[in-house]
XYZ file of C-alpha atoms in Angstrom:
313
model
C -0.176 0.108 0.027
C 2.867 2.175 0.493
C 2.485 2.951 -3.655
C -0.950 4.408 -3.099
C -2.756 7.308 -1.529
C -5.913 8.723 -1.408
C -6.070 12.344 -2.570
C -7.719 15.087 -0.242
C -8.086 18.348 -1.760
C -9.634 20.476 0.531
C -6.824 22.336 2.595
C -4.012 20.207 1.190
C -0.461 21.353 0.011
C 0.114 18.865 -2.899
C 3.385 20.801 -4.477
C 4.833 17.132 -3.082
C 3.148 15.606 -5.887
C 4.434 17.444 -8.358
C 8.618 18.599 -9.917
C 9.708 20.950 -12.690
C 11.269 19.590 -15.875
C 12.121 22.305 -18.446
C 9.883 25.175 -17.660
C 6.542 22.318 -17.308
C 5.137 20.881 -14.204
C 5.525 16.989 -13.983
C 4.128 14.336 -11.103
C 6.536 13.084 -9.084
C 5.276 9.766 -8.480
C 6.615 8.188 -11.514
C 9.463 10.075 -12.757
C 9.926 7.897 -15.950
C 6.596 9.235 -17.775
C 7.346 12.393 -19.300
C 3.964 13.900 -20.009
C 3.309 17.451 -18.032
C 0.944 17.178 -15.431
C -0.279 20.976 -15.399
C -3.070 23.202 -16.787
C -2.212 22.470 -20.074
C -2.647 19.072 -19.684
C -5.602 19.097 -18.093
C -7.243 20.817 -20.959
C -6.003 18.394 -23.714
C -7.712 15.450 -21.598
C -11.021 17.345 -21.395
C -10.892 17.993 -25.383
C -9.929 14.341 -25.443
C -12.718 13.400 -23.681
C -15.509 15.705 -25.557
C -13.694 14.283 -28.846
C -14.325 10.799 -27.817
C -17.958 11.350 -26.743
C -18.738 12.826 -30.379
C -16.995 9.332 -31.242
C -19.518 7.497 -29.090
C -22.040 9.353 -30.230
C -22.581 11.119 -27.479
C -21.693 8.669 -24.409
C -19.255 7.975 -22.455
C -18.661 4.398 -23.838
C -19.072 1.363 -25.849
C -20.030 -2.353 -25.310
C -22.634 -3.778 -22.719
C -21.343 -0.899 -19.462
C -25.194 -0.830 -18.198
C -25.445 -4.676 -18.271
C -22.326 -5.259 -16.286
C -23.259 -2.237 -13.888
C -27.530 -3.084 -13.608
C -27.102 -5.762 -11.503
C -26.395 -5.965 -7.446
C -25.900 -3.552 -5.100
C -22.347 -3.032 -4.942
C -20.951 -2.335 -8.254
C -18.056 -0.512 -8.911
C -16.129 1.209 -12.128
C -12.114 1.972 -11.997
C -10.523 4.352 -14.724
C -7.284 4.127 -15.113
C -5.330 7.307 -16.212
C -8.324 9.452 -15.121
C -6.232 12.586 -16.023
C -9.110 15.513 -15.329
C -10.759 13.387 -13.848
C -14.052 14.151 -16.656
C -14.945 10.558 -17.695
C -14.955 9.278 -13.880
C -17.243 12.136 -13.073
C -19.723 11.733 -15.784
C -19.504 8.123 -15.003
C -20.651 8.511 -11.862
C -23.445 10.862 -12.382
C -24.684 8.319 -14.989
C -24.471 5.432 -12.386
C -25.199 7.215 -9.653
C -25.649 3.709 -7.422
C -22.437 2.782 -8.726
C -19.175 3.552 -7.025
C -16.323 5.088 -9.352
C -12.869 5.105 -8.642
C -10.287 7.410 -10.918
C -6.586 6.783 -10.760
C -3.802 8.645 -11.698
C -0.143 9.862 -11.069
C -0.849 13.680 -10.196
C -3.352 15.208 -8.196
C -5.451 16.796 -11.420
C -8.806 16.153 -10.731
C -11.740 18.692 -9.345
C -12.384 19.246 -5.475
C -16.092 19.270 -6.264
C -17.391 15.884 -7.337
C -20.285 13.602 -6.782
C -20.579 11.374 -3.279
C -19.633 8.336 -5.164
C -16.579 9.496 -7.121
C -13.498 9.236 -5.729
C -9.983 10.089 -6.970
C -6.329 8.223 -5.788
C -2.819 8.579 -6.612
C -1.159 5.631 -8.140
C 1.632 4.108 -10.341
C 0.023 1.742 -12.312
C 3.053 0.285 -12.674
C 3.551 -0.698 -9.378
C 0.436 -2.577 -8.795
C -3.232 -1.614 -8.523
C -3.608 -2.240 -4.573
C -7.376 -3.448 -4.683
C -8.802 -7.067 -3.971
C -9.066 -9.313 -6.640
C -12.052 -9.618 -8.556
C -13.289 -6.228 -6.914
C -14.389 -4.297 -10.018
C -17.021 -4.680 -12.555
C -15.759 -2.282 -15.319
C -12.307 -1.170 -16.042
C -11.688 1.765 -18.477
C -8.150 2.763 -19.838
C -8.045 5.243 -22.259
C -4.574 6.664 -24.144
C -2.120 5.698 -21.421
C -0.098 2.653 -23.021
C 2.491 5.706 -23.442
C 3.277 5.467 -20.162
C 3.517 1.750 -19.490
C 6.040 -0.359 -20.272
C 4.943 -3.591 -19.696
C 1.566 -3.986 -21.342
C 0.754 -7.618 -21.198
C 1.405 -7.113 -17.095
C -0.931 -4.011 -17.289
C -3.767 -6.492 -18.970
C -2.911 -9.263 -15.826
C -3.681 -6.472 -13.414
C -6.827 -5.777 -14.909
C -7.656 -9.499 -15.236
C -6.757 -10.006 -11.357
C -8.780 -7.025 -10.778
C -11.918 -7.547 -12.691
C -14.500 -9.889 -11.416
C -15.636 -13.052 -13.632
C -18.043 -11.782 -15.817
C -16.733 -8.162 -15.781
C -16.056 -5.889 -18.775
C -12.804 -4.091 -20.013
C -12.704 -1.007 -22.120
C -9.434 -0.241 -23.638
C -8.950 2.663 -26.232
C -5.337 3.630 -27.736
C -4.591 5.672 -30.520
C -2.240 4.869 -33.008
C 1.331 6.637 -32.970
C 1.502 6.484 -36.629
C -0.105 9.659 -38.549
C -2.066 9.447 -41.688
C -1.915 11.925 -44.202
C -4.152 11.924 -47.137
C -5.755 8.754 -46.478
C -2.603 6.487 -45.450
C -0.436 5.645 -42.356
C 2.968 7.397 -43.069
C 5.565 5.874 -40.504
C 8.256 7.731 -41.872
C 8.585 11.383 -43.151
C 7.715 11.449 -47.047
C 9.917 12.885 -49.729
C 8.044 15.588 -51.431
C 4.556 14.970 -49.725
C 2.565 17.413 -47.434
C 2.675 16.383 -43.892
C 6.740 15.835 -43.835
C 7.040 17.794 -40.842
C 4.837 16.275 -38.801
C 5.526 12.879 -39.715
C 9.048 13.803 -38.654
C 7.511 14.902 -34.950
C 5.879 11.491 -34.749
C 8.112 9.610 -35.605
C 10.837 11.402 -32.793
C 7.903 10.819 -30.426
C 7.761 7.138 -31.277
C 12.084 7.057 -31.036
C 11.606 8.591 -27.561
C 8.819 6.410 -25.866
C 11.145 3.410 -27.432
C 14.261 4.729 -25.519
C 11.832 4.243 -22.399
C 10.944 0.900 -23.260
C 7.406 1.438 -24.227
C 6.188 -0.376 -26.964
C 4.623 1.449 -29.638
C 2.547 -1.011 -31.169
C 0.263 -1.679 -28.254
C -2.272 0.131 -29.809
C -2.723 -2.204 -32.777
C -2.568 -4.972 -31.215
C -4.647 -4.577 -28.513
C -7.285 -7.302 -29.578
C -4.534 -9.820 -29.775
C -2.721 -9.108 -26.132
C -6.159 -9.394 -24.469
C -6.565 -12.756 -26.517
C -3.001 -13.570 -25.407
C -4.154 -13.815 -21.677
C -6.857 -16.593 -22.174
C -8.749 -14.598 -19.598
C -11.511 -13.075 -21.752
C -14.252 -13.898 -24.227
C -16.762 -11.637 -26.384
C -13.495 -9.734 -27.499
C -14.974 -6.669 -29.907
C -12.975 -4.156 -31.694
C -14.092 -1.173 -33.123
C -11.895 1.549 -35.282
C -12.328 5.194 -34.796
C -11.060 6.910 -37.772
C -10.383 10.476 -36.195
C -9.832 13.758 -38.933
C -7.612 16.200 -37.597
C -8.271 19.708 -38.636
C -11.506 21.377 -40.258
C -11.164 19.497 -43.797
C -13.811 16.948 -43.027
C -17.223 17.962 -45.017
C -19.995 16.517 -42.412
C -21.069 18.242 -39.302
C -19.906 15.307 -37.088
C -16.627 14.570 -38.640
C -16.082 18.288 -38.416
C -16.594 18.920 -34.800
C -14.619 15.456 -34.203
C -11.736 17.173 -36.309
C -11.665 20.516 -34.647
C -11.544 18.592 -31.011
C -8.809 16.866 -31.935
C -6.660 19.669 -33.412
C -7.533 21.737 -30.302
C -5.738 18.653 -28.731
C -3.280 18.453 -30.856
C -2.259 21.808 -30.320
C -1.239 21.311 -26.907
C 0.320 18.349 -27.460
C 2.938 19.151 -29.759
C 4.559 21.761 -26.916
C 3.711 19.691 -24.159
C 6.656 17.276 -25.809
C 9.486 19.617 -25.649
C 10.090 18.624 -22.406
C 10.778 14.658 -23.329
C 12.731 15.525 -26.265
C 15.119 17.638 -24.618
C 15.136 14.770 -21.763
C 16.401 12.690 -24.704
C 19.164 14.340 -25.967
C 18.188 16.538 -28.318
C 18.944 20.496 -28.822
C 16.731 23.384 -28.085
C 17.337 23.985 -31.581
C 16.247 20.350 -32.719
C 13.309 20.552 -30.319
C 12.096 24.032 -31.922
C 12.343 22.816 -35.394
C 9.926 20.414 -34.554
C 7.442 21.584 -32.900
C 7.394 24.472 -35.471
C 7.396 22.268 -38.293
C 4.443 20.191 -37.083
C 2.876 23.454 -35.762
C 3.268 24.584 -39.944
C 1.515 21.329 -40.725
C -1.335 21.565 -38.471
C -1.779 25.406 -38.510
C -1.347 25.815 -42.710
C -2.181 21.993 -43.664
C -1.270 21.360 -47.991
C -2.589 17.626 -46.742
C -5.584 15.951 -45.025
C -4.027 14.770 -41.804
C -6.038 12.036 -39.498
C -5.825 9.457 -36.944
C -6.820 6.067 -35.878
C -7.781 5.309 -32.126
C -8.529 1.822 -31.319
C -10.770 0.815 -29.230
C -11.666 -2.376 -27.739
C -13.518 -3.817 -25.361
C -13.912 -7.491 -24.145
C -16.033 -9.366 -21.313
C -13.630 -11.939 -18.321
C -14.368 -15.319 -18.951
C -16.874 -16.504 -16.205
């Protein structure tokens, strides 16, 4: 239990949970995780949540969530890497009889929350200190870049879920899509070259941190390999970036993803510097990617992998 603490916001000085690195604020619980923990990252988390709600047609989830939570008196939901806490709060409002717990590396969540919603600090890589079979529904979104051993992460989810419980995994690809085609390396003479170079650099930095950057594409196979799940369903989220879509729904999604990336690009400056790039190199990478984002000569998009499954009875 030493790596786990409930977060109380009222009257607390939470400065001990944060550190400064290259002019941004980071969590102090897992120093290997190199995305900021500050106001801009909270905004980005909320933008990502709103975007996924559009993808889910106004809902906070896909799959048989209501079925997993409708029976019994003590239903429990776990949100892994809760970030701003918006998803957990929305779920607590929608399911007032369920206990919703959001865990994260930093206390970024609001102070005023529904009575059935709590937030706690936990380094997921160090284990999640709840009993076996404690949760009915576990949600993990956009957190694989902070997990070095994703198979072990899935084993921990398996342990925490009750038989018949539901898991929902949502992970965006790290390979950008330019004019409808995934681009792993910067293309010569093709629009979006600086954009692709930025993402290639990001993937390389993650690999140096022992992060498997292929996890998003392999979620279904990885869940299958555990041998612990059935009814594994994969859904694809094709996400435009920017203002080029014609239909209103795709345009709304594209605008929100554009705003997300507008905050994401400078957020990677500390990571790039930490891994040895010079200030000039980092500035060139970010300004180049911003140029492709702000003044696109190609249609940018991304892909989100969405998988839900039920634990075997």
